Amino acid sequence: MLHVTGLSVFCEGNCIVKNATFHIKAGDKIVLTGKSGIGKTILAKALYEGGDEVATEITKDDIVLLPQHAEQSFNPLKKIREHFEDIRLSKGIEKEQFWTKITDYFDLFELPTSCLRYYPYECSGGMLQRIQLILAHCQQPKLLIADEPTAALNEAFISKTLSFWEESCAAGMAILVITHQIKWYSEFATQFLKLENQKLTSFLEQPKPLIKPMRFQQKSLLCCRMDGIAYRQTGGFWRKRLTPVLKIEQFSCQQGEIVGVCGASGSGKTTLLQVLLSQLVFKGEAVRPSIQYVPQSYTESLPAKWTVAQVIREAQQAADCTKEDCISLLEQLQLQPALLKQKVSTLSGGQCQKLALFRVLLKRPKLLLLDEAFASLDEQTTEAISDILLQFVKNGLTIVAVSHDEVWLNTYASKQYIVDRQTVKEHHNEKSYSTNHYVSHANSV
């Protein structure tokens, strides 16, 4: 199906992959991994674009590339239904048969058919990722190249996705998945590839070790409290109405605490962050400090065409701080001066995450909201950024982190809240390593 012989890939004058050779045949399920920023996404785009070193028995129309950030698969000016209808017309599929299958797929992934009327920005990250998977399937690809396709999904939806792909691969489709979530693919993949030191090598999947539990000194000073019901304003210009979207039951966090938020994809976790940011109408008790927010997608917070120097300059002006403050924070976040001339679009996931954190931390907020901040990062980068954040927590910063990563939540969060059926309530996880009397690691980082 696709044969790669002696492929070398370069980006910004740097060699990403050197003399790679491998083959993909019908039914193959290949998983590609490697550290954040190593060049996996660039390699995927090179395979999609083809070239002299990539011999293929299929046309480019038979290959579908799913980008790392699901919103990039959608036209923001078109509703979800229009995206599906475009595919139906291009494939010449009978209307009733097509939409019957779409309804079945939506039921499988627990998506309400009402979201067909939404624009992409009205969907959560998890919803967009599931819709993107269905859109790809409707294009009937012979080769699917998926870049972090399950990063915004919880365990249940990851299992459903892999079962969904199993059926397609049994029918002859091949798939190349780029992911850091290796543990979920151990029984799915027929081959594992690792990109390291410009080389592509095969390896056997190893069980992911648990991160060492860590505990922190919880302080007693209240930082934030919410108890009530959030409403979203709906309707037209003349007939506006308030629709209840989230019930919050005694949500609170203390100064110098990490609070985790979990729940199924599309359950309302990002909606909770919108309530904290005062973006929705809230009726009830509310105590909010100064807040900064790092969204789920880097593309929402960082201008892709800007250089790192431009981002830093803009952040300094917005925070009204000194050059010395900028330099000190850049050193804390381990952002190297060599990156200053690079455009944001050329940075790795870990570098983008650190730059996004720089912009918000420079304003010295009391509360930091993180929405799936580590979903697309490898374990080493995740741990490095988490350790940096612990230094700020030690100095009084409070963090509310939305995540599907149970290991991360159980390791770093002093307490957790779960969002279930549009209700936020405290989650007592028996597997949690953290308790109300936390300690030591923050002092040793």
XYZ file of C-alpha atoms in Angstrom:
445
model
C 0.000 0.000 0.000
C 2.727 2.461 1.021
C 6.459 1.770 0.874
C 9.000 4.173 2.381
C 12.632 3.713 1.377
C 15.468 5.949 2.591
C 13.149 8.827 3.553
C 14.817 11.926 5.023
C 12.710 14.828 6.307
C 13.937 18.346 7.083
C 12.261 21.303 8.808
C 13.752 24.797 9.147
C 17.085 23.351 7.967
C 17.110 20.684 10.695
C 17.020 16.967 9.910
C 13.980 15.332 11.531
C 14.241 11.843 10.051
C 17.216 10.303 8.285
C 17.040 7.338 5.862
C 13.813 5.868 7.269
C 12.561 2.645 5.678
C 9.280 0.901 6.514
C 6.158 -0.448 4.822
C 2.436 -0.134 5.449
C 0.101 -2.733 3.990
C -3.670 -3.199 4.101
C -4.917 -3.984 7.597
C -1.774 -2.717 9.372
C -2.216 -0.884 12.673
C 1.011 1.030 13.297
C 1.633 3.238 16.332
C 4.327 5.931 16.153
C 5.644 7.557 19.333
C 8.582 9.675 20.496
C 9.307 12.708 22.669
C 7.361 15.933 22.176
C 9.019 18.097 19.507
C 10.989 15.233 17.957
C 9.215 15.633 14.586
C 6.408 13.048 14.507
C 3.839 15.458 13.051
C 6.296 16.635 10.392
C 6.943 13.013 9.417
C 3.193 12.348 9.159
C 2.749 15.332 6.824
C 5.677 14.123 4.697
C 4.037 10.703 4.308
C 0.750 12.355 3.386
C 2.345 14.645 0.818
C 4.437 11.827 -0.671
C 7.678 12.209 -2.612
C 10.389 10.273 -4.405
C 11.124 8.148 -1.314
C 7.441 7.302 -0.735
C 6.107 4.746 -3.207
C 2.362 4.164 -2.954
C -0.193 1.907 -4.583
C -3.006 4.297 -3.655
C -3.828 7.885 -4.598
C -3.720 10.869 -2.265
C -7.533 10.836 -2.271
C -7.352 7.461 -0.512
C -5.313 8.924 2.389
C -6.878 10.929 5.216
C -4.716 12.941 7.615
C -6.255 13.860 10.963
C -4.433 16.857 12.517
C -3.404 16.956 16.163
C -5.951 19.649 16.994
C -9.378 18.486 15.865
C -10.724 21.976 15.149
C -8.272 22.181 12.220
C -10.386 19.559 10.404
C -13.389 21.881 10.286
C -14.405 25.004 8.421
C -15.431 27.415 11.221
C -18.034 29.012 8.927
C -19.859 25.726 8.296
C -22.104 23.789 10.630
C -21.237 20.183 11.436
C -24.038 18.880 9.183
C -22.583 20.725 6.188
C -19.223 18.963 6.645
C -20.933 15.575 6.439
C -23.104 16.629 3.515
C -20.015 17.732 1.559
C -18.546 14.241 1.979
C -21.830 12.564 0.983
C -22.031 14.559 -2.222
C -18.366 13.975 -3.087
C -18.793 10.208 -2.608
C -22.178 10.086 -4.365
C -23.862 8.215 -1.506
C -27.661 8.018 -1.343
C -28.975 10.499 1.234
C -31.174 8.276 3.417
C -28.592 5.479 3.599
C -25.817 7.952 4.481
C -27.651 9.749 7.274
C -28.902 6.481 8.772
C -25.259 5.423 9.188
C -24.291 8.818 10.600
C -27.026 8.501 13.237
C -25.698 5.049 14.178
C -22.144 6.403 14.476
C -23.335 9.281 16.646
C -25.147 6.824 18.918
C -21.995 4.701 19.167
C -19.905 7.673 20.287
C -22.700 9.067 22.490
C -23.027 12.255 20.477
C -26.419 13.993 20.355
C -27.618 14.447 16.779
C -28.520 18.002 17.771
C -24.810 18.892 17.523
C -25.153 18.576 13.730
C -26.717 22.026 13.956
C -23.706 23.430 15.818
C -20.775 25.337 14.448
C -17.407 23.750 15.386
C -16.702 26.381 18.064
C -19.910 25.343 19.859
C -18.585 21.814 20.439
C -16.232 20.698 23.194
C -12.768 19.361 22.359
C -13.875 15.782 23.032
C -16.957 16.181 20.837
C -14.907 17.595 17.960
C -12.429 14.738 18.238
C -15.212 12.133 18.039
C -16.918 13.945 15.138
C -13.563 14.154 13.354
C -13.175 10.353 13.660
C -16.623 9.821 12.115
C -15.883 12.298 9.313
C -12.674 10.429 8.507
C -14.507 7.102 8.425
C -17.123 8.523 6.014
C -14.347 9.384 3.550
C -13.614 5.636 3.245
C -9.807 5.982 3.381
C -7.439 3.166 2.542
C -4.835 4.748 4.807
C -5.666 6.826 7.866
C -2.862 8.913 9.423
C -4.067 10.130 12.814
C -2.051 12.589 14.938
C -2.996 12.269 18.650
C -6.566 11.263 17.712
C -7.648 10.243 21.233
C -5.863 12.884 23.348
C -9.131 14.606 24.340
C -11.046 11.375 25.030
C -11.581 9.450 28.232
C -10.929 5.720 28.669
C -14.395 4.611 27.537
C -14.264 6.567 24.272
C -10.693 5.469 23.565
C -11.868 1.832 23.794
C -14.789 2.564 21.469
C -12.475 4.298 18.999
C -10.079 1.352 18.872
C -12.975 -1.099 18.361
C -14.291 1.195 15.601
C -10.902 1.108 13.873
C -10.555 -2.658 14.349
C -13.582 -3.207 12.113
C -12.245 -0.820 9.457
C -8.796 -2.453 9.479
C -10.370 -5.899 9.205
C -12.017 -4.612 6.013
C -8.630 -3.531 4.591
C -7.939 -0.031 5.906
C -4.443 0.660 7.266
C -3.809 3.125 10.062
C -0.788 5.018 11.362
C -1.455 6.546 14.794
C 0.842 9.128 16.376
C 0.349 9.096 20.131
C 1.878 9.272 23.591
C -0.957 7.143 25.006
C 0.935 3.910 24.360
C -0.747 1.951 27.163
C -4.125 2.053 25.382
C -2.721 0.634 22.142
C -0.866 -2.433 23.482
C -3.495 -4.895 22.198
C -4.457 -2.847 19.148
C -1.206 -2.210 17.286
C 0.471 -4.684 14.970
C 3.697 -2.649 15.102
C 5.223 0.080 17.269
C 7.650 2.652 15.811
C 9.711 5.159 17.770
C 11.296 8.335 16.403
C 14.498 9.159 18.267
C 17.789 10.786 17.257
C 16.598 11.147 13.631
C 16.009 7.384 13.405
C 12.810 5.391 13.113
C 13.018 2.060 14.932
C 10.625 -0.743 15.889
C 10.094 -1.592 19.540
C 7.873 -3.678 21.773
C 5.385 -1.736 23.880
C 6.263 -1.633 27.560
C 3.842 -0.991 30.427
C 3.801 2.661 31.437
C 5.256 3.133 34.929
C 3.261 5.068 37.468
C 4.587 8.487 38.360
C 5.843 8.627 41.930
C 3.036 9.936 44.172
C 3.619 13.431 45.530
C 1.887 15.474 48.157
C 1.815 19.154 48.955
C 1.259 21.433 51.927
C -2.356 22.532 51.570
C -3.039 26.034 52.867
C -6.236 27.111 54.590
C -6.871 30.432 52.789
C -9.870 30.162 50.445
C -9.071 30.994 46.819
C -12.293 30.246 44.936
C -15.814 28.990 45.735
C -18.833 28.305 43.505
C -22.256 26.920 44.459
C -25.209 27.375 42.137
C -26.380 27.001 38.538
C -24.769 28.315 35.343
C -26.844 29.450 32.368
C -25.995 30.019 28.719
C -27.768 32.777 26.845
C -29.557 31.336 23.807
C -32.113 32.472 21.249
C -32.112 35.296 18.740
C -31.580 39.003 19.180
C -35.201 39.732 20.100
C -35.973 36.590 22.133
C -33.028 35.867 24.367
C -33.433 33.271 27.078
C -31.266 31.604 29.706
C -30.746 27.848 29.401
C -29.293 25.981 32.425
C -26.104 24.170 31.371
C -24.293 23.248 34.594
C -25.128 22.683 38.260
C -22.185 23.233 40.628
C -22.325 21.661 44.059
C -19.964 23.373 46.516
C -16.905 23.676 44.284
C -13.990 25.220 46.177
C -10.203 25.409 46.155
C -7.643 26.734 48.594
C -4.591 28.886 48.002
C -1.589 26.791 46.902
C -3.674 23.790 45.841
C -4.064 21.736 42.661
C -7.666 20.716 42.023
C -8.438 18.135 39.337
C -11.574 18.020 37.192
C -12.510 14.774 35.438
C -15.527 13.439 33.553
C -16.577 11.976 30.217
C -15.890 13.828 26.979
C -18.549 16.477 26.454
C -19.853 16.258 30.025
C -19.216 19.937 30.764
C -15.646 20.226 32.081
C -14.758 23.150 29.816
C -18.128 24.703 30.697
C -17.010 24.717 34.349
C -13.913 26.676 33.337
C -16.136 29.127 31.425
C -18.156 29.653 34.624
C -14.983 30.361 36.593
C -13.970 32.839 33.879
C -17.370 34.609 34.205
C -18.211 33.804 30.580
C -21.637 32.402 31.519
C -24.493 33.716 33.619
C -24.186 32.295 37.132
C -26.827 32.359 39.854
C -25.607 31.373 43.293
C -22.656 31.922 45.598
C -19.410 32.871 43.838
C -15.950 33.900 45.017
C -13.494 34.441 42.180
C -9.902 35.773 42.367
C -7.774 37.041 39.456
C -7.773 34.215 36.903
C -5.750 33.215 33.854
C -6.619 30.420 31.420
C -4.642 28.084 29.150
C -7.091 26.538 26.622
C -7.093 22.975 25.345
C -5.666 23.927 21.954
C -2.446 25.923 21.589
C -3.879 27.440 18.402
C -6.456 29.300 20.510
C -3.873 31.126 22.618
C -0.802 31.562 20.418
C -0.683 33.352 17.009
C 0.921 30.767 14.708
C 2.644 33.347 12.471
C 4.234 35.277 15.322
C 7.774 34.676 16.462
C 8.470 33.727 20.065
C 10.011 37.182 20.569
C 6.759 38.841 19.426
C 4.710 36.714 21.836
C 7.042 37.637 24.712
C 6.930 41.347 23.828
C 3.111 41.324 23.652
C 2.887 39.444 26.974
C 5.210 41.955 28.663
C 3.075 44.888 27.496
C -0.154 43.199 28.591
C 1.254 42.382 32.031
C 2.920 45.810 32.345
C 6.055 44.279 33.826
C 9.799 44.770 33.449
C 12.221 43.027 31.116
C 13.870 41.476 34.178
C 10.531 39.874 35.156
C 10.289 38.355 31.667
C 13.816 36.971 31.738
C 13.293 35.480 35.212
C 10.073 33.713 34.179
C 11.603 32.459 30.907
C 14.408 30.889 32.928
C 11.926 29.285 35.317
C 10.010 27.787 32.385
C 13.266 26.710 30.721
C 12.495 28.519 27.450
C 15.817 28.882 25.660
C 16.924 32.201 24.030
C 17.594 30.249 20.817
C 13.815 29.990 20.316
C 13.250 33.757 20.076
C 13.488 33.956 16.267
C 11.366 30.856 15.655
C 7.723 31.113 14.628
C 5.138 29.603 16.946
C 4.075 27.190 14.183
C 7.535 25.541 14.265
C 7.567 24.876 18.027
C 6.986 21.484 19.599
C 3.975 20.769 21.783
C 6.036 21.125 24.949
C 7.550 24.427 23.825
C 4.096 25.788 22.893
C 2.748 24.749 26.275
C 5.584 26.518 28.101
C 5.068 29.655 25.976
C 1.324 29.628 26.694
C 2.093 29.298 30.407
C 4.567 32.186 30.150
C 1.864 34.511 28.833
C -0.517 33.807 31.704
C 1.959 33.415 34.585
C 3.572 36.761 33.754
C 0.326 38.385 34.975
C 0.773 36.704 38.379
C -2.775 35.295 38.706
C -4.061 33.773 41.927
C -5.886 31.035 40.010
C -4.690 29.244 36.859
C -7.109 27.171 34.753
C -5.634 24.397 32.602
C -7.796 22.580 30.026
C -6.180 19.264 29.011
C -2.781 20.919 29.273
C -0.767 17.700 28.935
C -2.958 15.608 26.632
C -0.593 15.730 23.638
C 2.723 15.648 25.510
C 5.011 12.741 26.271
C 5.536 11.558 29.832
C 8.932 13.251 30.317
C 7.691 16.646 29.063
C 4.526 16.339 31.163
C 6.543 15.653 34.293
C 8.985 18.499 33.551
C 6.203 21.084 33.085
C 4.321 19.739 36.121
C 7.434 20.162 38.262
C 7.755 23.773 37.055
C 4.128 24.440 37.987
C 4.719 22.947 41.439
C 7.181 25.729 42.147
C 4.406 28.276 41.542
C 1.957 26.247 43.632
C 4.478 26.264 46.460
C 4.443 30.085 46.266
C 0.652 30.278 46.542
C -0.699 29.755 43.000
C -3.897 27.697 42.819
C -4.464 25.470 39.784
C -7.691 23.933 38.487
C -6.750 21.305 35.889
C -9.165 19.508 33.559
C -7.746 16.151 32.479
C -8.598 12.629 31.329
C -5.259 11.374 32.637
C -6.195 9.524 35.810
C -2.550 8.922 36.747
C -1.722 12.642 36.553
C -4.812 13.639 38.531
C -4.202 11.035 41.223
C -0.570 12.099 41.486
C -0.804 15.890 41.516
C -4.325 16.872 42.619
C -5.152 17.262 46.310
C -8.808 16.725 45.493
C -10.923 16.075 42.427
C -14.324 17.073 41.091
C -16.264 15.066 38.524
C -18.637 16.496 35.933
C -21.475 14.059 35.255
C -24.772 14.871 33.520
C -24.088 18.595 33.701
C -23.511 18.420 37.467
C -20.211 19.199 39.228
C -19.602 17.366 42.497
C -16.635 16.244 44.543
C -15.048 12.985 43.369
C -13.585 10.656 45.990
C -11.184 8.467 44.002
C -9.988 5.402 45.915
C -6.884 5.276 43.703
C -5.846 8.832 44.524
C -2.369 9.217 45.943
C -3.005 12.727 47.284
C -4.838 13.533 50.512
C -5.580 16.637 52.486
C -2.211 16.461 54.212
C 0.210 16.758 51.451
C 3.938 17.185 51.645
C 7.342 17.022 50.408
C 7.754 16.870 46.689
C 7.030 20.539 46.134
C 9.845 21.376 48.501
C 12.256 19.079 46.727
C 11.509 20.091 43.112
